[in-house]
Coordinates of N, CA and C in Angstrom, one line a residue:
M29 N 58.5 278.8 332.8 CA 57.9 277.7 332.1 C 57.6 278.1 330.7
I30 N 58.0 277.3 329.8 CA 57.7 277.5 328.4 C 56.4 276.8 328.0
V31 N 55.5 277.5 327.5 CA 54.2 276.9 327.1 C 54.1 276.8 325.6
P32 N 54.0 275.6 325.1 CA 53.9 275.5 323.6 C 52.6 276.3 323.1
P33 N 52.6 276.6 321.8 CA 51.4 277.3 321.3 C 50.2 276.4 321.4
Y34 N 49.1 277.1 321.7 CA 47.8 276.3 321.7 C 47.4 276.0 320.3
L35 N 46.5 275.0 320.1 CA 46.1 274.6 318.8 C 44.9 275.4 318.3
K36 N 44.9 275.5 316.9 CA 43.7 276.1 316.3 C 43.3 275.1 315.2
K37 N 42.1 275.4 314.7 CA 41.5 274.5 313.6 C 42.5 274.4 312.5
G38 N 42.7 273.2 311.9 CA 43.6 273.0 310.8 C 45.0 272.5 311.3
D39 N 45.3 272.7 312.6 CA 46.6 272.2 313.1 C 46.7 270.7 313.0
T40 N 47.9 270.2 313.1 CA 48.1 268.8 313.0 C 48.6 268.2 314.3
I41 N 47.9 267.0 314.6 CA 48.3 266.3 315.8 C 48.9 264.9 315.3
G42 N 50.1 264.7 315.7 CA 50.8 263.4 315.4 C 50.3 262.3 316.4
L43 N 50.1 261.1 315.9 CA 49.7 260.0 316.7 C 50.7 258.9 316.6
T44 N 51.4 258.6 317.7 CA 52.5 257.6 317.7 C 52.4 256.8 318.9
C45 N 53.1 255.6 318.9 CA 53.1 254.7 320.0 C 54.6 254.4 320.3
P46 N 55.2 255.2 321.2 CA 56.6 255.0 321.5 C 56.8 254.0 322.6
A47 N 55.7 253.3 323.0 CA 55.8 252.3 324.1 C 55.1 251.0 323.7
G48 N 54.0 250.7 324.4 CA 53.3 249.5 324.1 C 52.5 249.5 322.8
Y49 N 52.2 248.3 322.3 CA 51.5 248.0 321.1 C 50.1 248.5 321.2
M50 N 49.6 249.1 320.2 CA 48.1 249.5 320.1 C 47.7 249.1 318.7
A51 N 46.6 248.3 318.6 CA 46.0 248.0 317.3 C 45.5 249.2 316.6
A52 N 45.7 249.3 315.3 CA 45.3 250.5 314.6 C 43.8 250.8 314.7
D53 N 43.0 249.7 314.7 CA 41.5 249.9 314.8 C 41.1 250.5 316.1
K54 N 41.9 250.3 317.1 CA 41.6 250.9 318.5 C 41.8 252.4 318.5
A55 N 42.4 253.0 317.5 CA 42.7 254.4 317.4 C 41.7 255.2 316.6
Q56 N 40.8 254.5 315.9 CA 39.9 255.1 314.9 C 38.9 256.1 315.6
T57 N 38.4 255.8 316.8 CA 37.5 256.7 317.4 C 38.3 258.0 317.8
C58 N 39.5 257.8 318.3 CA 40.4 259.0 318.6 C 40.6 259.8 317.4
I59 N 41.0 259.2 316.3 CA 41.3 260.0 315.0 C 40.1 260.7 314.6
Q60 N 38.9 260.1 314.6 CA 37.7 260.7 314.1 C 37.3 261.9 315.0
T61 N 37.5 261.7 316.3 CA 37.2 262.8 317.3 C 38.1 264.0 317.1
L62 N 39.4 263.7 317.0 CA 40.3 264.8 316.7 C 40.0 265.6 315.4
Q63 N 39.6 264.8 314.4 CA 39.2 265.5 313.2 C 37.9 266.3 313.3
S64 N 37.0 265.8 314.1 CA 35.7 266.5 314.4 C 36.0 267.8 315.2
W65 N 37.1 267.8 315.9 CA 37.5 269.0 316.6 C 38.2 270.0 315.7
G66 N 38.4 269.6 314.5 CA 39.0 270.5 313.5 C 40.5 270.3 313.2
Y67 N 41.1 269.3 313.7 CA 42.5 269.0 313.6 C 42.8 268.0 312.5
Q68 N 43.9 268.1 311.9 CA 44.5 267.1 311.0 C 45.2 266.1 311.9
V69 N 45.2 264.8 311.4 CA 45.9 263.8 312.2 C 46.9 263.1 311.3
M70 N 48.1 263.1 311.8 CA 49.2 262.3 311.1 C 49.5 261.1 311.9
V71 N 49.2 259.9 311.4 CA 49.3 258.7 312.1 C 50.7 258.1 311.7
G72 N 51.4 257.8 312.8 CA 52.8 257.2 312.6 C 52.7 255.7 312.3
K73 N 53.8 255.2 311.9 CA 53.9 253.7 311.5 C 53.9 252.8 312.7
T74 N 54.2 253.4 313.9 CA 54.2 252.5 315.1 C 52.8 252.1 315.5
L75 N 51.8 252.9 315.1 CA 50.4 252.5 315.5 C 50.1 251.2 314.7
G76 N 49.7 250.2 315.4 CA 49.4 248.9 314.7 C 50.6 248.1 314.4
S77 N 51.8 248.6 314.7 CA 53.0 247.8 314.4 C 53.5 247.1 315.6
T78 N 54.0 246.0 315.5 CA 54.6 245.2 316.6 C 55.9 244.6 316.3
S79 N 56.8 244.5 317.3 CA 58.0 243.8 317.0 C 58.0 242.4 317.6
E80 N 56.8 241.8 317.6 CA 56.6 240.4 318.1 C 56.8 240.3 319.6
N81 N 56.6 241.4 320.3 CA 56.6 241.4 321.7 C 55.6 242.5 322.2
Y82 N 55.8 243.0 323.3 CA 54.9 244.0 324.0 C 54.9 245.3 323.2
F83 N 56.0 245.7 322.6 CA 56.2 247.0 322.1 C 55.6 247.2 320.7
S84 N 55.5 248.5 320.3 CA 54.9 248.8 319.0 C 56.1 249.0 317.9
G85 N 57.0 248.2 318.0 CA 58.2 248.3 317.1 C 59.4 248.1 317.9
T86 N 60.6 248.1 317.3 CA 61.8 248.0 318.0 C 62.1 249.4 318.7
D87 N 63.0 249.4 319.6 CA 63.4 250.6 320.3 C 63.8 251.7 319.3
E88 N 64.6 251.3 318.3 CA 65.1 252.2 317.3 C 63.9 252.8 316.4
E89 N 63.0 251.9 316.0 CA 61.8 252.4 315.3 C 61.0 253.4 316.1
R90 N 60.7 253.1 317.3 CA 59.9 253.9 318.2 C 60.6 255.2 318.4
A91 N 61.9 255.2 318.7 CA 62.6 256.4 318.9 C 62.7 257.3 317.7
D92 N 63.0 256.6 316.5 CA 63.1 257.4 315.3 C 61.8 258.1 314.9
E93 N 60.6 257.4 315.1 CA 59.4 258.0 314.8 C 59.0 259.2 315.7
L94 N 59.3 259.0 317.0 CA 59.0 260.1 318.0 C 59.9 261.3 317.7
Q95 N 61.2 261.0 317.4 CA 62.1 262.1 317.0 C 61.7 262.8 315.8
A96 N 61.2 262.1 314.8 CA 60.8 262.7 313.5 C 59.6 263.6 313.8
M97 N 58.6 263.1 314.6 CA 57.4 264.0 314.9 C 57.8 265.2 315.8
M98 N 58.7 265.0 316.7 CA 59.2 266.1 317.6 C 59.8 267.2 316.7
D99 N 60.6 266.8 315.7 CA 61.3 267.7 314.8 C 60.5 268.3 313.7
D100 N 59.4 267.7 313.4 CA 58.6 268.1 312.2 C 57.8 269.4 312.5
S101 N 58.1 270.4 311.9 CA 57.4 271.7 312.1 C 56.0 271.8 311.7
S102 N 55.5 270.8 310.9 CA 54.1 270.8 310.5 C 53.2 270.1 311.5
I103 N 53.8 269.5 312.5 CA 53.1 268.8 313.6 C 53.0 269.7 314.8
N104 N 51.9 270.0 315.3 CA 51.7 271.0 316.3 C 51.5 270.4 317.7
A105 N 51.2 269.1 317.8 CA 51.1 268.4 319.0 C 51.3 266.9 318.7
I106 N 51.7 266.1 319.8 CA 51.8 264.7 319.6 C 51.0 264.0 320.7
L107 N 50.1 263.1 320.3 CA 49.3 262.4 321.2 C 49.8 260.9 321.1
F108 N 50.0 260.3 322.3 CA 50.5 259.0 322.3 C 49.4 258.0 322.4
G109 N 49.6 256.8 321.8 CA 48.5 255.8 321.7 C 48.2 255.2 323.0
R110 N 49.3 254.8 323.7 CA 49.1 254.2 325.0 C 50.5 254.2 325.7
G111 N 50.5 253.8 327.0 CA 51.7 253.7 327.8 C 52.4 252.3 327.7
G112 N 53.0 252.0 328.8 CA 53.8 250.8 328.9 C 55.1 251.1 329.6
Y113 N 56.1 250.4 329.3 CA 57.4 250.8 329.8 C 58.4 251.0 328.7
G114 N 58.0 251.2 327.5 CA 58.9 251.4 326.4 C 59.5 252.8 326.3
M115 N 58.9 253.8 326.9 CA 59.4 255.1 326.8 C 60.7 255.2 327.6
S116 N 60.8 254.5 328.7 CA 62.1 254.6 329.5 C 63.2 253.9 328.7
R117 N 62.9 253.1 327.8 CA 64.0 252.4 327.0 C 64.5 253.3 325.9
I118 N 63.8 254.4 325.5 CA 64.2 255.2 324.4 C 64.5 256.7 324.7
I119 N 64.2 257.1 325.9 CA 64.3 258.5 326.3 C 65.7 259.1 326.1
D120 N 66.7 258.3 326.4 CA 68.1 258.8 326.2 C 68.6 258.8 324.8
Q121 N 67.8 258.3 323.9 CA 68.1 258.3 322.4 C 67.6 259.6 321.8
L122 N 66.7 260.3 322.4 CA 66.0 261.4 321.8 C 66.9 262.7 322.0
S123 N 66.8 263.5 320.9 CA 67.5 264.8 321.0 C 66.4 265.9 321.1
F124 N 66.6 266.8 322.0 CA 65.6 267.9 322.2 C 66.1 269.2 321.6
K125 N 67.1 269.2 320.8 CA 67.7 270.4 320.3 C 66.7 271.2 319.5
K126 N 66.1 270.6 318.5 CA 65.0 271.3 317.7 C 63.8 271.6 318.5
F127 N 63.4 270.6 319.3 CA 62.2 270.7 320.1 C 62.2 271.9 321.1
K128 N 63.4 272.2 321.7 CA 63.5 273.3 322.6 C 63.2 274.6 321.9
K129 N 63.6 274.7 320.6 CA 63.4 276.0 319.9 C 62.0 276.1 319.4
H130 N 61.3 275.0 319.2 CA 59.9 275.0 318.7 C 59.1 273.9 319.4
P131 N 58.8 274.1 320.7 CA 58.1 273.1 321.5 C 56.7 273.0 321.0
K132 N 56.1 271.8 321.2 CA 54.8 271.5 320.9 C 54.2 270.6 322.1
W133 N 52.9 270.5 322.1 CA 52.3 269.7 323.2 C 52.5 268.2 323.0
L134 N 53.0 267.6 324.0 CA 53.2 266.2 324.1 C 52.1 265.7 325.1
I135 N 51.3 264.7 324.7 CA 50.1 264.4 325.4 C 50.1 262.9 325.8
G136 N 50.0 262.6 327.1 CA 49.9 261.2 327.5 C 50.1 261.1 329.0
F137 N 50.1 259.9 329.5 CA 50.3 259.6 330.9 C 51.0 258.2 331.1
S138 N 50.9 257.7 332.3 CA 51.5 256.4 332.5 C 53.0 256.4 332.2
D139 N 53.5 255.5 331.4 CA 54.9 255.5 331.0 C 55.4 256.8 330.4
I140 N 54.5 257.5 329.7 CA 54.9 258.8 329.1 C 55.3 259.8 330.1
T141 N 55.0 259.6 331.4 CA 55.3 260.6 332.4 C 56.8 260.8 332.5
I142 N 57.6 259.8 332.1 CA 59.1 260.0 332.1 C 59.4 261.1 331.1
L143 N 58.7 261.2 330.0 CA 59.0 262.3 329.0 C 58.5 263.6 329.6
H144 N 57.4 263.7 330.3 CA 56.9 264.9 330.9 C 58.0 265.4 331.9
M145 N 58.5 264.5 332.7 CA 59.5 264.9 333.7 C 60.8 265.4 333.1
H146 N 61.2 264.7 332.0 CA 62.4 265.1 331.3 C 62.2 266.6 330.7
L147 N 61.1 266.8 330.1 CA 60.8 268.1 329.5 C 60.8 269.2 330.6
F148 N 60.2 268.9 331.7 CA 60.1 269.9 332.8 C 61.4 270.1 333.5
S149 N 62.1 269.0 333.9 CA 63.3 269.2 334.7 C 64.5 269.7 333.9
R150 N 64.6 269.4 332.7 CA 65.7 269.9 331.9 C 65.5 271.2 331.1
Y151 N 64.2 271.3 330.6 CA 64.0 272.5 329.7 C 62.9 273.4 330.2
K152 N 62.2 273.0 331.2 CA 61.0 273.8 331.7 C 60.0 274.1 330.6
I153 N 59.7 273.0 329.9 CA 58.7 273.0 328.8 C 57.4 272.3 329.3
A154 N 56.3 273.0 329.2 CA 55.0 272.4 329.6 C 54.6 271.3 328.7
S155 N 53.9 270.3 329.2 CA 53.3 269.2 328.4 C 52.0 268.8 329.1
L156 N 51.3 267.9 328.5 CA 49.9 267.6 329.0 C 49.9 266.1 329.5
H157 N 49.8 266.0 330.8 CA 49.5 264.6 331.4 C 48.0 264.4 331.3
A158 N 47.7 263.7 330.2 CA 46.3 263.6 329.8 C 46.0 262.3 329.2
P159 N 44.7 262.0 328.9 CA 44.3 260.8 328.3 C 45.0 260.6 326.9
M160 N 45.2 259.3 326.6 CA 45.8 259.0 325.3 C 44.8 258.4 324.4
A161 N 45.2 258.0 323.2 CA 44.3 257.6 322.1 C 43.3 256.5 322.6
A162 N 43.8 255.5 323.4 CA 43.0 254.4 323.8 C 41.8 254.9 324.6
A163 N 41.9 256.0 325.3 CA 40.9 256.5 326.2 C 39.6 257.0 325.5
F164 N 39.7 257.2 324.2 CA 38.6 257.7 323.4 C 37.6 256.7 323.1
N165 N 37.9 255.4 323.3 CA 37.1 254.3 322.9 C 35.9 254.1 323.9
E166 N 34.9 253.3 323.4 CA 33.7 253.0 324.3 C 33.0 254.2 324.9
G167 N 32.9 255.2 324.1 CA 32.2 256.4 324.5 C 33.1 257.4 325.3
G168 N 34.4 257.0 325.5 CA 35.3 257.8 326.3 C 35.5 259.2 325.7
Y169 N 35.3 259.4 324.4 CA 35.5 260.7 323.8 C 34.4 261.7 324.4
E170 N 33.4 261.3 325.0 CA 32.4 262.1 325.6 C 32.6 262.5 327.0
N171 N 33.6 261.8 327.7 CA 33.7 262.0 329.1 C 34.5 263.3 329.5
E172 N 34.4 263.7 330.7 CA 35.0 264.9 331.1 C 36.5 265.0 330.9
Y173 N 37.2 263.9 330.9 CA 38.6 263.9 330.8 C 39.1 264.3 329.4
I174 N 38.4 263.6 328.4 CA 38.7 263.9 327.0 C 38.2 265.3 326.7
Q175 N 37.1 265.8 327.2 CA 36.6 267.1 327.0 C 37.6 268.1 327.6
S176 N 38.2 267.8 328.7 CA 39.2 268.7 329.3 C 40.5 268.8 328.5
L177 N 40.8 267.7 327.8 CA 41.9 267.7 326.9 C 41.7 268.6 325.7
Q178 N 40.5 268.5 325.2 CA 40.1 269.4 324.1 C 40.2 270.9 324.5
K179 N 39.7 271.2 325.6 CA 39.8 272.6 326.1 C 41.3 273.0 326.4
A180 N 42.1 272.1 326.9 CA 43.5 272.4 327.2 C 44.3 272.7 325.9
L181 N 44.0 271.9 324.9 CA 44.7 272.1 323.6 C 44.3 273.5 323.0
K182 N 43.2 274.0 323.3 CA 42.7 275.3 322.8 C 43.2 276.5 323.7
G183 N 43.7 276.1 324.9 CA 44.2 277.1 325.8 C 43.2 277.7 326.7
K184 N 42.0 277.0 326.8 CA 41.0 277.4 327.8 C 41.4 277.0 329.2
K185 N 41.2 277.9 330.1 CA 41.5 277.6 331.5 C 40.6 276.6 332.1
A186 N 41.1 275.7 332.9 CA 40.4 274.6 333.5 C 39.7 275.2 334.8
K187 N 38.6 274.6 335.1 CA 37.9 275.0 336.3 C 37.7 273.7 337.1
Y188 N 38.3 273.6 338.3 CA 38.2 272.4 339.1 C 37.4 272.7 340.3
Q189 N 36.5 271.7 340.7 CA 35.8 271.9 342.0 C 36.0 270.6 342.8
C190 N 36.4 270.8 344.0 CA 36.6 269.6 344.9 C 35.8 269.8 346.2
P191 N 35.0 268.9 346.5 CA 34.3 269.0 347.8 C 35.2 269.0 348.9
A192 N 34.8 269.7 350.0 CA 35.7 269.8 351.2 C 35.9 268.4 351.8

């Protein structure tokens, strides 16, 4: 398994919406929280953008932005705004040639799971099935799931307890 580099203060997290639409104001708590953790945030054009339907832009716009962020060496991780079913529409348009050489953390769940499975099954690259930008709202940034994401990005080992 290839594990992308863990993040350190000053690293950049790209924020994009390769699937469903997310209003830009719904990402402000997430952006502020990531910055308070010491990260820079690069917000993509798909956040707050809509193609007059469910998606955050056309298939081409969403694929192009995700590809650009995956290929950009100044971005250390990519956090997705929200899920939906748009990722399955663009997965085959993406090239992983550069990404394989310089992997970074891809973070999300729901529809984004297809991307996690693609990375694991084809390239054995780790990714984070974790809360997305929308989960930071309404005090969510304080919950255990968001806090576990913060720890995972830093490379801290998780401790889980499950009652018998």
